Amino acid sequence: MSGQRSLRTWLFGRPARLGWLHLVVGGALLMPFHLVGTVVVGPLAGGGNPFLSAAGQLSAFAAVLPLVAVFGLLAPARPLSVATVRSLGLAPARGDGFPEGPARTRAARVRTSGWFTLHLALGGIVSGASLALTPFAGVLVALPFVPALRESRYGLPEFAGQPWALALAPVAGVLSMLLLAAVSAAASALLARCAPVLLGPTPADRLAAAERRAADLAVRNRLARELHDSVGHALSAVTLQAGAARKVLDSGRPDDVEFVREALAAIEDTTRRTVGELDAVLGVLRRGEDAPGDRTGPALDSLAGLLARSGVPVTRAGDGDDVLARVPGPVSREAYRIVQEGLSNALRHGGARPVSLRAAVHGGELEIVLENPLPRRPAPVRPGGGRGLRGMAERAVLLGGHTEAGAHASDGVWRLTARLPLAETTGRDPR
């Protein structure tokens, strides 16, 4: 019973119906080539009109297959074939799937040509058989029941006059349709088996797909770091300023109104700038990629501006506030974000206690050292937090550098050190 059900599914199930439709599409694609072959090669086969001669039609069919193979080498062949396979649900259930664009290598073009030729050849055979056998089978099934049909030329009078022939005609009609279904199912199964081999991705396709996925992942990671650093820093500064202003207001001293005013102004400036950076990052997300000429994300202000808005007193040393303006753009940008995240961590864990920052260029690299006093009590761990140090390390690694961060109990400080090489970015020391 299960065997009968399996046979019925193989002959008439949804995959078989989709496979037959796929073959009919191949027959339709073969039609222009076949017409050219019938006009050019058909008369050479003899037998009168090549459009009505079986020999002419078979000769034209065989002659145009090399032309089909040549067309299969062209660029549109693989996108057309892949689109047809996908639209009819014949894609492989596993594997890397089919590549989107045209074949890039000679081997891929040859495989595509083989698939295209096989598809159109089998499609032409099944389509021709469907057009010829379907009405013929209908005539055979109806022959015993329609006397007028037996007297016509379609009823084969010399055949229909035999009683045994009338009895066997419906059986022959049904068997012919079953044979057509079996041929169609076998051809569809062959195409489904060959599709991953002939249309599947080559090593070059897999490499290109991996590069696209890596580029997309890099863009997402960069945007995540931008959001974490800019918004996290702003929220930390705003929280500190708001808390200080609240304490001053609670004290009730009228001479501290100016401090509250400055704190509110700092909050306003920080939130306005952060909203601008957030809009820029979200704009990149909406476009799905960086806009031409904007490969660095939202514009950043100077190091001095960052320190002024940090919310903590900073002692500076090194090559001055303009050190980031004298290094290559990628280094300047990542250094800015590293300092910003370091200040956010110092603000979050150390409150408003002084921070020392040294940024200097020497030995072909930009060195950043940021120190803040160790907190008296460990700060509570925020849910979903802990990405800041990893983000800084990722920024440094992208430039070929590295970071070190940790507590130094002997000095009573938390020290962040980042070294960003300049020569790998520009090929020279910018000094």
PDB file of C-alpha atoms in Angstrom, residues 23 26 29 44 89 125 135 140 177 184 190 198 208 220 223 255 267 269 313 347 366 385 398 415 417:
ATOM      1  CA  LEU A  23      10.368  21.074 -18.212  1.00  0.00           C
ATOM      2  CA  GLY A  26      12.655  24.496 -20.887  1.00  0.00           C
ATOM      3  CA  LEU A  29      13.035  28.348 -24.139  1.00  0.00           C
ATOM      4  CA  LEU A  44      18.372  18.847 -45.569  1.00  0.00           C
ATOM      5  CA  GLY A  89      10.942  25.136  -5.664  1.00  0.00           C
ATOM      6  CA  ILE A 125      11.299  16.169 -25.397  1.00  0.00           C
ATOM      7  CA  PRO A 135      -4.744  14.478 -27.572  1.00  0.00           C
ATOM      8  CA  LEU A 140      -7.945   6.355 -27.691  1.00  0.00           C
ATOM      9  CA  MET A 177      -0.318   9.057 -20.242  1.00  0.00           C
ATOM     10  CA  SER A 184       8.468  13.607 -16.980  1.00  0.00           C
ATOM     11  CA  LEU A 190      17.508  14.044 -13.103  1.00  0.00           C
ATOM     12  CA  LEU A 198      25.898  22.268 -12.379  1.00  0.00           C
ATOM     13  CA  ALA A 208      32.605  36.077  -2.678  1.00  0.00           C
ATOM     14  CA  ARG A 220      27.138  45.918  11.924  1.00  0.00           C
ATOM     15  CA  LEU A 223      27.759  50.556  14.076  1.00  0.00           C
ATOM     16  CA  ASP A 255      24.764  80.588  45.781  1.00  0.00           C
ATOM     17  CA  ILE A 267      23.331  68.062  29.769  1.00  0.00           C
ATOM     18  CA  ASP A 269      24.866  70.164  24.882  1.00  0.00           C
ATOM     19  CA  PRO A 313      38.356  66.577  35.596  1.00  0.00           C
ATOM     20  CA  LEU A 347      32.899  58.223  35.008  1.00  0.00           C
ATOM     21  CA  LEU A 366      49.935  56.532  18.760  1.00  0.00           C
ATOM     22  CA  GLY A 385      26.947  45.540  29.965  1.00  0.00           C
ATOM     23  CA  LEU A 398      41.323  46.662  13.198  1.00  0.00           C
ATOM     24  CA  ARG A 415      44.993  51.898  33.656  1.00  0.00           C
ATOM     25  CA  THR A 417      46.705  51.575  27.416  1.00  0.00           C
TER      26      THR A 417
END
